[in-house]
PDB file of C-alpha atoms and ligand atoms in Angstrom:
ATOM      1  CA  MET V 821      74.549 223.496 152.131  1.00 92.00           C
ATOM      2  CA  GLU V 822      75.537 226.998 151.111  1.00 95.00           C
ATOM      3  CA  PHE V 823      73.799 229.265 148.602  1.00 98.00           C
ATOM      4  CA  SER V 824      74.952 232.346 146.780  1.00 98.00           C
ATOM      5  CA  ALA V 825      72.966 235.504 147.593  1.00 98.00           C
ATOM      6  CA  ARG V 826      73.247 238.724 145.586  1.00 98.00           C
ATOM      7  CA  LEU V 827      72.733 241.957 147.496  1.00 98.00           C
ATOM      8  CA  LEU V 828      69.903 243.984 145.934  1.00 98.00           C
ATOM      9  CA  ARG V 829      69.786 246.968 148.313  1.00 98.00           C
ATOM     10  CA  THR V 830      70.277 248.213 151.845  1.00 98.00           C
ATOM     11  CA  VAL V 831      67.856 250.691 153.438  1.00 97.00           C
ATOM     12  CA  PRO V 832      67.792 252.217 156.949  1.00 96.00           C
ATOM     13  CA  VAL V 833      64.616 251.121 158.782  1.00 97.00           C
ATOM     14  CA  ALA V 834      65.180 252.937 162.088  1.00 97.00           C
ATOM     15  CA  ALA V 835      67.957 254.936 163.735  1.00 97.00           C
ATOM     16  CA  GLY V 836      71.072 252.740 163.600  1.00 96.00           C
ATOM     17  CA  THR V 837      69.216 249.851 161.939  1.00 98.00           C
ATOM     18  CA  LEU V 838      69.833 248.548 158.456  1.00 98.00           C
ATOM     19  CA  TRP V 839      67.611 246.348 156.288  1.00 98.00           C
ATOM     20  CA  ALA V 840      69.294 244.366 153.525  1.00 98.00           C
ATOM     21  CA  GLU V 841      67.587 242.561 150.675  1.00 98.00           C
ATOM     22  CA  PHE V 842      69.189 239.744 148.677  1.00 98.00           C
ATOM     23  CA  GLU V 843      68.275 237.545 145.760  1.00 98.00           C
ATOM     24  CA  ILE V 844      68.967 233.820 145.882  1.00 98.00           C
ATOM     25  CA  SER V 845      68.779 232.339 142.422  1.00 94.00           C
ATOM     26  CA  ASP V 846      68.978 228.664 143.516  1.00 98.00           C
ATOM     27  CA  SER V 847      65.382 227.479 143.992  1.00 97.00           C
ATOM     28  CA  ALA V 848      66.592 224.771 146.396  1.00 98.00           C
ATOM     29  CA  PHE V 849      66.792 227.465 149.119  1.00 98.00           C
ATOM     30  CA  THR V 850      63.635 227.404 151.242  1.00 98.00           C
ATOM     31  CA  PHE V 851      62.788 228.311 154.834  1.00 98.00           C
ATOM     32  CA  GLU V 852      59.950 228.605 157.302  1.00 98.00           C
ATOM     33  CA  ALA V 853      58.862 231.998 158.592  1.00 98.00           C
ATOM     34  CA  GLY V 854      60.842 232.699 161.780  1.00 98.00           C
ATOM     35  CA  GLN V 855      63.981 230.714 160.872  1.00 98.00           C
ATOM     36  CA  ALA V 856      67.533 232.074 160.752  1.00 98.00           C
ATOM     37  CA  SER V 857      70.550 231.596 158.468  1.00 98.00           C
ATOM     38  CA  LEU V 858      74.258 232.185 158.625  1.00 98.00           C
ATOM     39  CA  PHE V 859      75.276 235.011 156.274  1.00 98.00           C
ATOM     40  CA  SER V 860      78.915 235.321 155.186  1.00 98.00           C
ATOM     41  CA  PHE V 861      81.017 237.608 153.096  1.00 98.00           C
ATOM     42  CA  PRO V 862      82.840 235.483 150.484  1.00 96.00           C
ATOM     43  CA  PRO V 863      86.181 233.841 151.419  1.00 95.00           C
ATOM     44  CA  ASP V 864      88.207 236.448 149.500  1.00 94.00           C
ATOM     45  CA  HIS V 865      86.737 239.293 151.616  1.00 95.00           C
ATOM     46  CA  PRO V 866      89.347 240.993 153.858  1.00 94.00           C
ATOM     47  CA  LEU V 867      87.191 240.681 157.030  1.00 95.00           C
ATOM     48  CA  ASP V 868      88.609 238.210 159.610  1.00 94.00           C
ATOM     49  CA  ASP V 869      85.228 237.411 161.122  1.00 95.00           C
ATOM     50  CA  ARG V 870      83.074 237.067 157.994  1.00 97.00           C
ATOM     51  CA  SER V 871      79.841 235.460 159.275  1.00 97.00           C
ATOM     52  CA  ARG V 872      76.806 236.323 161.387  1.00 97.00           C
ATOM     53  CA  THR V 873      73.497 234.576 161.991  1.00 98.00           C
ATOM     54  CA  PHE V 874      70.382 236.561 161.099  1.00 98.00           C
ATOM     55  CA  SER V 875      66.695 235.767 161.254  1.00 98.00           C
ATOM     56  CA  LEU V 876      65.150 236.106 157.835  1.00 98.00           C
ATOM     57  CA  CYS V 877      62.674 238.979 158.089  1.00 98.00           C
ATOM     58  CA  SER V 878      60.959 238.439 154.759  1.00 98.00           C
ATOM     59  CA  ALA V 879      58.291 235.807 154.130  1.00 98.00           C
ATOM     60  CA  PRO V 880      59.077 232.494 152.416  1.00 98.00           C
ATOM     61  CA  GLU V 881      56.412 233.456 149.868  1.00 97.00           C
ATOM     62  CA  GLU V 882      58.685 236.352 148.791  1.00 98.00           C
ATOM     63  CA  LEU V 883      61.474 234.065 147.569  1.00 98.00           C
ATOM     64  CA  PRO V 884      63.717 234.367 145.537  1.00 98.00           C
ATOM     65  CA  THR V 885      64.287 237.542 147.558  1.00 98.00           C
ATOM     66  CA  VAL V 886      65.121 237.343 151.261  1.00 98.00           C
ATOM     67  CA  SER V 887      65.848 240.117 153.699  1.00 98.00           C
ATOM     68  CA  ILE V 888      67.453 240.658 157.077  1.00 98.00           C
ATOM     69  CA  ALA V 889      67.641 243.621 159.452  1.00 98.00           C
ATOM     70  CA  THR V 890      70.318 244.441 161.957  1.00 98.00           C
ATOM     71  CA  ARG V 891      71.468 246.990 164.477  1.00 97.00           C
ATOM     72  CA  LEU V 892      74.611 248.746 163.235  1.00 97.00           C
ATOM     73  CA  THR V 893      76.481 248.032 166.464  1.00 91.00           C
ATOM     74  CA  PRO V 894      79.337 250.549 166.844  1.00 92.00           C
ATOM     75  CA  GLY V 895      82.686 248.758 166.779  1.00 92.00           C
ATOM     76  CA  SER V 896      81.463 245.781 164.737  1.00 95.00           C
ATOM     77  CA  PRO V 897      83.650 245.338 161.632  1.00 96.00           C
ATOM     78  CA  PHE V 898      81.022 242.981 160.189  1.00 97.00           C
ATOM     79  CA  LYS V 899      78.248 245.571 160.452  1.00 97.00           C
ATOM     80  CA  LYS V 900      80.508 248.292 159.034  1.00 97.00           C
ATOM     81  CA  ALA V 901      81.277 246.094 156.024  1.00 97.00           C
ATOM     82  CA  LEU V 902      77.573 245.279 155.572  1.00 98.00           C
ATOM     83  CA  LYS V 903      76.674 248.963 155.632  1.00 97.00           C
ATOM     84  CA  GLY V 904      79.321 249.642 152.993  1.00 96.00           C
ATOM     85  CA  ALA V 905      78.280 246.718 150.760  1.00 97.00           C
ATOM     86  CA  ARG V 906      77.062 247.645 147.297  1.00 97.00           C
ATOM     87  CA  PRO V 907      74.205 246.174 145.217  1.00 98.00           C
ATOM     88  CA  GLY V 908      75.471 243.245 143.166  1.00 98.00           C
ATOM     89  CA  GLN V 909      77.942 242.120 145.848  1.00 97.00           C
ATOM     90  CA  THR V 910      77.799 238.379 146.528  1.00 97.00           C
ATOM     91  CA  PHE V 911      77.235 236.829 149.949  1.00 98.00           C
ATOM     92  CA  LEU V 912      76.928 233.208 151.056  1.00 98.00           C
ATOM     93  CA  ILE V 913      73.888 232.058 152.967  1.00 98.00           C
ATOM     94  CA  GLU V 914      73.552 228.730 154.709  1.00 98.00           C
ATOM     95  CA  GLU V 915      70.467 226.577 154.830  1.00 98.00           C
ATOM     96  CA  ALA V 916      67.927 228.109 157.227  1.00 98.00           C
ATOM     97  CA  SER V 917      67.269 226.411 160.553  1.00 98.00           C
ATOM     98  CA  GLY V 918      65.482 226.801 163.862  1.00 98.00           C
ATOM     99  CA  ASP V 919      62.189 225.862 165.477  1.00 97.00           C
ATOM    100  CA  PHE V 920      61.064 229.419 166.273  1.00 98.00           C
ATOM    101  CA  ILE V 921      58.211 229.063 163.812  1.00 98.00           C
ATOM    102  CA  LEU V 922      54.428 229.317 163.772  1.00 97.00           C
ATOM    103  CA  PRO V 923      52.641 226.449 165.547  1.00 96.00           C
ATOM    104  CA  ARG V 924      51.598 223.506 163.448  1.00 92.00           C
ATOM    105  CA  GLY V 925      48.343 221.622 163.857  1.00 83.00           C
ATOM    106  CA  GLU V 926      45.911 222.046 166.710  1.00 87.00           C
ATOM    107  CA  GLY V 927      46.627 224.361 169.631  1.00 88.00           C
ATOM    108  CA  PRO V 928      46.234 227.973 170.745  1.00 92.00           C
ATOM    109  CA  LYS V 929      45.347 230.394 167.968  1.00 95.00           C
ATOM    110  CA  ASN V 930      46.193 233.585 169.854  1.00 98.00           C
ATOM    111  CA  LEU V 931      49.903 234.323 169.553  1.00 98.00           C
ATOM    112  CA  VAL V 932      51.689 237.029 171.537  1.00 98.00           C
ATOM    113  CA  PHE V 933      54.878 238.257 169.862  1.00 98.00           C
ATOM    114  CA  LEU V 934      57.228 240.111 172.256  1.00 98.00           C
ATOM    115  CA  ALA V 935      59.992 241.825 170.312  1.00 98.00           C
ATOM    116  CA  GLY V 936      62.949 243.330 172.131  1.00 97.00           C
ATOM    117  CA  GLY V 937      64.333 245.921 169.666  1.00 97.00           C
ATOM    118  CA  ILE V 938      65.725 244.162 166.603  1.00 98.00           C
ATOM    119  CA  GLY V 939      63.970 241.003 167.839  1.00 98.00           C
ATOM    120  CA  ILE V 940      61.085 241.958 165.555  1.00 98.00           C
ATOM    121  CA  THR V 941      62.812 240.276 162.569  1.00 98.00           C
ATOM    122  CA  PRO V 942      61.378 236.716 162.869  1.00 98.00           C
ATOM    123  CA  PHE V 943      57.948 238.195 163.686  1.00 98.00           C
ATOM    124  CA  ARG V 944      58.028 240.331 160.537  1.00 98.00           C
ATOM    125  CA  SER V 945      58.611 237.159 158.549  1.00 98.00           C
ATOM    126  CA  MET V 946      55.695 235.383 160.256  1.00 98.00           C
ATOM    127  CA  VAL V 947      53.276 238.314 159.897  1.00 98.00           C
ATOM    128  CA  ARG V 948      54.187 238.871 156.239  1.00 98.00           C
ATOM    129  CA  SER V 949      53.763 235.151 155.609  1.00 98.00           C
ATOM    130  CA  LEU V 950      50.333 235.068 157.292  1.00 97.00           C
ATOM    131  CA  LYS V 951      49.280 238.098 155.246  1.00 96.00           C
ATOM    132  CA  LYS V 952      50.054 236.197 152.038  1.00 94.00           C
ATOM    133  CA  ARG V 953      47.715 233.366 153.022  1.00 90.00           C
ATOM    134  CA  LYS V 954      44.027 233.591 152.180  1.00 81.00           C
ATOM    135  CA  GLU V 955      42.980 232.840 155.734  1.00 86.00           C
ATOM    136  CA  SER V 956      45.134 233.037 158.830  1.00 88.00           C
ATOM    137  CA  PRO V 957      44.248 230.648 161.650  1.00 92.00           C
ATOM    138  CA  PHE V 958      46.039 232.949 164.122  1.00 97.00           C
ATOM    139  CA  ARG V 959      45.333 236.219 165.892  1.00 97.00           C
ATOM    140  CA  ILE V 960      48.570 238.115 166.455  1.00 98.00           C
ATOM    141  CA  PHE V 961      49.237 240.381 169.461  1.00 98.00           C
ATOM    142  CA  LEU V 962      52.527 242.222 168.937  1.00 98.00           C
ATOM    143  CA  MET V 963      54.407 244.087 171.647  1.00 98.00           C
ATOM    144  CA  THR V 964      57.577 245.922 170.634  1.00 98.00           C
ATOM    145  CA  VAL V 965      60.033 247.346 173.163  1.00 98.00           C
ATOM    146  CA  ASN V 966      62.379 250.100 172.020  1.00 97.00           C
ATOM    147  CA  ARG V 967      63.973 253.109 173.637  1.00 96.00           C
ATOM    148  CA  THR V 968      62.494 255.710 171.266  1.00 96.00           C
ATOM    149  CA  VAL V 969      60.141 255.994 168.286  1.00 97.00           C
ATOM    150  CA  ASP V 970      63.138 256.658 165.999  1.00 97.00           C
ATOM    151  CA  GLU V 971      64.785 253.436 167.103  1.00 97.00           C
ATOM    152  CA  THR V 972      61.683 251.327 166.434  1.00 98.00           C
ATOM    153  CA  PRO V 973      62.436 249.056 163.448  1.00 98.00           C
ATOM    154  CA  PHE V 974      59.695 248.775 160.811  1.00 98.00           C
ATOM    155  CA  LEU V 975      57.565 251.395 162.570  1.00 98.00           C
ATOM    156  CA  SER V 976      55.483 252.303 159.511  1.00 97.00           C
ATOM    157  CA  GLU V 977      54.954 248.630 158.649  1.00 98.00           C
ATOM    158  CA  CYS V 978      53.660 247.944 162.181  1.00 98.00           C
ATOM    159  CA  GLN V 979      51.275 250.896 161.807  1.00 98.00           C
ATOM    160  CA  GLU V 980      50.112 249.490 158.475  1.00 98.00           C
ATOM    161  CA  TRP V 981      49.462 246.064 160.054  1.00 98.00           C
ATOM    162  CA  VAL V 982      47.254 247.757 162.638  1.00 98.00           C
ATOM    163  CA  ARG V 983      45.312 249.643 159.944  1.00 98.00           C
ATOM    164  CA  GLU V 984      44.851 246.389 158.041  1.00 96.00           C
ATOM    165  CA  GLU V 985      43.792 244.656 161.277  1.00 95.00           C
ATOM    166  CA  VAL V 986      46.503 242.022 160.842  1.00 95.00           C
ATOM    167  CA  VAL V 987      47.876 242.552 164.350  1.00 97.00           C
ATOM    168  CA  ALA V 988      46.962 244.243 167.613  1.00 98.00           C
ATOM    169  CA  TRP V 989      50.043 246.265 168.567  1.00 98.00           C
ATOM    170  CA  VAL V 990      51.345 247.567 171.874  1.00 98.00           C
ATOM    171  CA  PRO V 991      54.462 249.679 171.268  1.00 97.00           C
ATOM    172  CA  VAL V 992      56.454 250.260 174.456  1.00 97.00           C
ATOM    173  CA  LEU V 993      59.062 253.030 174.610  1.00 96.00           C
ATOM    174  CA  THR V 994      61.468 252.779 177.505  1.00 94.00           C
ATOM    175  CA  LYS V 995      63.246 256.133 177.193  1.00 91.00           C
ATOM    176  CA  GLU V 996      61.030 258.589 175.333  1.00 87.00           C
ATOM    177  CA  GLY V 997      58.268 260.294 177.264  1.00 79.00           C
ATOM    178  CA  LEU V 998      59.146 258.544 180.506  1.00 75.00           C
ATOM    179  CA  PRO V 999      57.631 260.564 183.382  1.00 75.00           C
ATOM    180  CA  VAL V1000      59.964 261.769 186.144  1.00 74.00           C
ATOM    181  CA  GLY V1001      60.455 258.877 188.528  1.00 74.00           C
ATOM    182  CA  GLY V1002      58.916 256.423 186.013  1.00 76.00           C
ATOM    183  CA  SER V1003      60.923 253.309 185.308  1.00 88.00           C
ATOM    184  CA  ARG V1004      61.638 251.272 182.217  1.00 88.00           C
ATOM    185  CA  GLN V1005      60.421 248.131 183.954  1.00 91.00           C
ATOM    186  CA  GLU V1006      57.096 249.783 184.866  1.00 92.00           C
ATOM    187  CA  ARG V1007      56.528 250.623 181.185  1.00 93.00           C
ATOM    188  CA  ILE V1008      57.313 247.051 180.159  1.00 95.00           C
ATOM    189  CA  ASN V1009      55.036 245.634 182.845  1.00 96.00           C
ATOM    190  CA  GLU V1010      52.180 247.909 181.739  1.00 96.00           C
ATOM    191  CA  GLY V1011      52.673 246.733 178.153  1.00 97.00           C
ATOM    192  CA  LEU V1012      52.777 243.066 179.178  1.00 97.00           C
ATOM    193  CA  SER V1013      49.692 243.479 181.283  1.00 97.00           C
ATOM    194  CA  ARG V1014      47.770 244.992 178.326  1.00 98.00           C
ATOM    195  CA  ILE V1015      48.890 242.466 175.757  1.00 98.00           C
ATOM    196  CA  LEU V1016      48.265 239.456 178.005  1.00 98.00           C
ATOM    197  CA  GLU V1017      44.804 240.715 178.811  1.00 98.00           C
ATOM    198  CA  MET V1018      44.020 241.153 175.109  1.00 97.00           C
ATOM    199  CA  ALA V1019      45.383 237.738 174.106  1.00 98.00           C
ATOM    200  CA  GLY V1020      43.884 235.773 176.980  1.00 96.00           C
ATOM    201  CA  GLU V1021      45.194 232.861 179.005  1.00 93.00           C
ATOM    202  CA  ASP V1022      45.041 230.350 176.201  1.00 93.00           C
ATOM    203  CA  SER V1023      47.725 232.129 174.147  1.00 97.00           C
ATOM    204  CA  LEU V1024      51.279 231.195 173.188  1.00 98.00           C
ATOM    205  CA  LEU V1025      54.029 233.691 173.944  1.00 98.00           C
ATOM    206  CA  TYR V1026      56.947 234.130 171.536  1.00 98.00           C
ATOM    207  CA  LEU V1027      59.950 236.148 172.813  1.00 98.00           C
ATOM    208  CA  SER V1028      62.730 237.380 170.529  1.00 98.00           C
ATOM    209  CA  GLY V1029      65.747 239.687 170.726  1.00 98.00           C
ATOM    210  CA  PRO V1030      69.123 240.144 172.397  1.00 97.00           C
ATOM    211  CA  PRO V1031      69.578 237.600 175.229  1.00 96.00           C
ATOM    212  CA  ALA V1032      69.414 240.177 178.040  1.00 95.00           C
ATOM    213  CA  MET V1033      66.006 241.410 176.855  1.00 95.00           C
ATOM    214  CA  VAL V1034      64.583 237.946 176.256  1.00 97.00           C
ATOM    215  CA  ASP V1035      65.797 236.795 179.678  1.00 96.00           C
ATOM    216  CA  ALA V1036      64.206 239.822 181.328  1.00 95.00           C
ATOM    217  CA  PHE V1037      60.847 239.225 179.564  1.00 96.00           C
ATOM    218  CA  HIS V1038      61.010 235.556 180.516  1.00 97.00           C
ATOM    219  CA  GLN V1039      61.675 236.218 184.188  1.00 97.00           C
ATOM    220  CA  THR V1040      58.944 238.873 184.370  1.00 97.00           C
ATOM    221  CA  LEU V1041      56.385 236.631 182.696  1.00 97.00           C
ATOM    222  CA  LEU V1042      57.121 233.725 185.022  1.00 97.00           C
ATOM    223  CA  GLY V1043      57.654 235.688 188.228  1.00 97.00           C
ATOM    224  CA  GLN V1044      55.158 238.547 188.003  1.00 96.00           C
ATOM    225  CA  PHE V1045      52.524 237.380 185.539  1.00 97.00           C
ATOM    226  CA  LEU V1046      52.638 233.720 186.629  1.00 97.00           C
ATOM    227  CA  VAL V1047      52.658 232.501 183.024  1.00 97.00           C
ATOM    228  CA  GLU V1048      53.405 228.766 182.716  1.00 96.00           C
ATOM    229  CA  GLU V1049      56.760 227.987 181.123  1.00 96.00           C
ATOM    230  CA  SER V1050      55.045 225.680 178.600  1.00 96.00           C
ATOM    231  CA  ARG V1051      53.338 228.693 176.958  1.00 96.00           C
ATOM    232  CA  ILE V1052      56.674 230.377 176.148  1.00 98.00           C
ATOM    233  CA  ARG V1053      58.910 230.030 173.043  1.00 98.00           C
ATOM    234  CA  SER V1054      62.165 232.018 172.867  1.00 97.00           C
ATOM    235  CA  GLU V1055      64.669 233.099 170.230  1.00 97.00           C
ATOM    236  CA  MET V1056      67.873 234.542 171.676  1.00 96.00           C
ATOM    237  CA  PHE V1057      70.026 236.658 169.371  1.00 97.00           C
ATOM    238  CA  TYR V1058      73.293 235.294 170.814  1.00 93.00           C
ATOM    239  CA  GLY V1059      76.221 237.479 169.874  1.00 87.00           C
ATOM    240  CA  TYR V1060      74.615 240.699 171.128  1.00 89.00           C
ATOM    241  CA  LEU V1061      76.624 241.522 174.207  1.00 72.00           C
ATOM    242  CA  SER V1062      75.115 243.622 176.999  1.00 52.00           C
ATOM    243  CA  ARG V1063      76.282 247.098 176.127  1.00 42.00           C
TER     244      ARG V1063
HETATM  245  C1  FAD I 397      69.159 232.526 165.944  1.00 57.86           C
HETATM  246  C2  FAD I 397      69.774 233.927 165.859  1.00 57.86           C
HETATM  247  C3  FAD I 397      69.094 234.912 165.143  1.00 57.86           C
HETATM  248  C4  FAD I 397      69.636 236.201 165.081  1.00 57.86           C
HETATM  249  N1  FAD I 397      68.952 237.170 164.377  1.00 57.86           N
HETATM  250  C5  FAD I 397      69.443 238.425 164.319  1.00 57.86           C
HETATM  251  C6  FAD I 397      68.752 239.457 163.591  1.00 57.86           C
HETATM  252  O1  FAD I 397      67.690 239.236 162.990  1.00 57.86           O
HETATM  253  N2  FAD I 397      69.292 240.704 163.589  1.00 57.86           N
HETATM  254  C7  FAD I 397      70.462 240.977 164.245  1.00 57.86           C
HETATM  255  O2  FAD I 397      70.900 242.134 164.223  1.00 57.86           O
HETATM  256  N3  FAD I 397      71.144 240.040 164.916  1.00 57.86           N
HETATM  257  C8  FAD I 397      70.665 238.765 164.965  1.00 57.86           C
HETATM  258  N4  FAD I 397      71.363 237.805 165.656  1.00 57.86           N
HETATM  259  C9  FAD I 397      72.619 238.178 166.312  1.00 57.86           C
HETATM  260  C10 FAD I 397      73.747 238.276 165.274  1.00 57.86           C
HETATM  261  O3  FAD I 397      74.143 236.961 164.872  1.00 57.86           O
HETATM  262  C11 FAD I 397      74.965 239.007 165.862  1.00 57.86           C
HETATM  263  O4  FAD I 397      75.482 238.261 166.896  1.00 57.86           O
HETATM  264  C12 FAD I 397      74.617 240.382 166.396  1.00 57.86           C
HETATM  265  O5  FAD I 397      73.987 241.118 165.366  1.00 57.86           O
HETATM  266  C13 FAD I 397      75.861 241.106 166.911  1.00 57.86           C
HETATM  267  O6  FAD I 397      76.798 241.167 165.884  1.00 57.86           O
HETATM  268  P1  FAD I 397      77.966 242.259 165.921  1.00 57.86           P
HETATM  269  O7  FAD I 397      78.773 242.103 164.681  1.00 57.86           O
HETATM  270  O8  FAD I 397      77.336 243.578 166.178  1.00 57.86           O
HETATM  271  O9  FAD I 397      78.759 241.825 167.236  1.00 57.86           O
HETATM  272  P2  FAD I 397      80.285 241.991 167.591  1.00 57.86           P
HETATM  273  O10 FAD I 397      80.359 242.876 168.753  1.00 57.86           O
HETATM  274  O11 FAD I 397      81.120 242.337 166.400  1.00 57.86           O
HETATM  275  O12 FAD I 397      80.589 240.527 168.009  1.00 57.86           O
HETATM  276  C14 FAD I 397      80.893 240.228 169.307  1.00 57.86           C
HETATM  277  C15 FAD I 397      81.568 238.876 169.355  1.00 57.86           C
HETATM  278  O13 FAD I 397      80.562 237.879 169.343  1.00 57.86           O
HETATM  279  C16 FAD I 397      80.836 236.921 168.321  1.00 57.86           C
HETATM  280  N5  FAD I 397      79.551 236.548 167.769  1.00 57.86           N
HETATM  281  C17 FAD I 397      78.810 237.256 166.905  1.00 57.86           C
HETATM  282  N6  FAD I 397      77.659 236.613 166.631  1.00 57.86           N
HETATM  283  C18 FAD I 397      77.669 235.484 167.382  1.00 57.86           C
HETATM  284  C19 FAD I 397      76.737 234.423 167.574  1.00 57.86           C
HETATM  285  N7  FAD I 397      75.541 234.415 166.923  1.00 57.86           N
HETATM  286  N8  FAD I 397      77.065 233.425 168.442  1.00 57.86           N
HETATM  287  C20 FAD I 397      78.239 233.439 169.099  1.00 57.86           C
HETATM  288  N9  FAD I 397      79.151 234.426 168.972  1.00 57.86           N
HETATM  289  C21 FAD I 397      78.871 235.436 168.120  1.00 57.86           C
HETATM  290  C22 FAD I 397      81.710 237.631 167.311  1.00 57.86           C
HETATM  291  O14 FAD I 397      82.497 236.699 166.595  1.00 57.86           O
HETATM  292  C23 FAD I 397      82.522 238.562 168.193  1.00 57.86           C
HETATM  293  O15 FAD I 397      83.626 237.884 168.717  1.00 57.86           O
HETATM  294  C24 FAD I 397      70.874 236.506 165.725  1.00 57.86           C
HETATM  295  C25 FAD I 397      71.556 235.491 166.410  1.00 57.86           C
HETATM  296  C26 FAD I 397      71.028 234.225 166.484  1.00 57.86           C
HETATM  297  C27 FAD I 397      71.783 233.154 167.214  1.00 57.86           C
END
């Protein structure tokens, strides 16, 4: 099923990263925090390739507004058109889907969220959703991996979550402040080591972002940190090519 979504505003949330907020007037549209939807420009739009899948980065409790965030990949006609879209413009959004959601029922209560760059989007939805509840059964340990502070999406919101004690946060920067001879992988390993120690062995690990980053986290967790596969959940942002 497809729903009509009216663009309310677009705002930059990091260098080269755009946040877009929409209103969906049909109350039949619902989703679970962490799910994704296919967004399309309407059929009369001149773009050839009119659709992309995005994780919803707002909480279900914020409906009828929903939001997404994306890297403005150079050379992407879709992203260029999104950046140029004006408030009031209509988009189509498909029913949300996906099982990258908070655990249901009994099970580990410590959740480690590993966000590779723009991979923070489903986690933002989950954290905002948990904040709306009176009591959260979960303790959230967030690790973000970005090249620089400027490129870190939702930086001030992450800082706010820390102040409010909603999450414990380990921000890893892989380019800025790297000592001579220091490697990106060393930084990531240090971050993983810290976050895993904080969350403990009985935690679930959620990985999200472009496939190359998620794959790298996955391999490191299995190979170097000897984490059992059954503790890991992954969301791959297919469509991001390695560039
Ligand atoms: C479950 C899921 C959640 C996602 N969440 C986000 C998000 O929150 N933020 C975000 O920025 N991106 C997200 N993505 C990725 C997003 O759908 C785009 O693929 C990505 O943003 C790159 O788009 P582009 O226009 O820059 O790529 P381009 O370079 O323009 O596209 C490269 C090529 O890949 C094709 N393509 C694009 N998307 C896909 C796809 N999903 N599957 C297969 N082929 C594709 C295009 O048609 C084109 O031929 C998500 C993807 C998935 C599957």
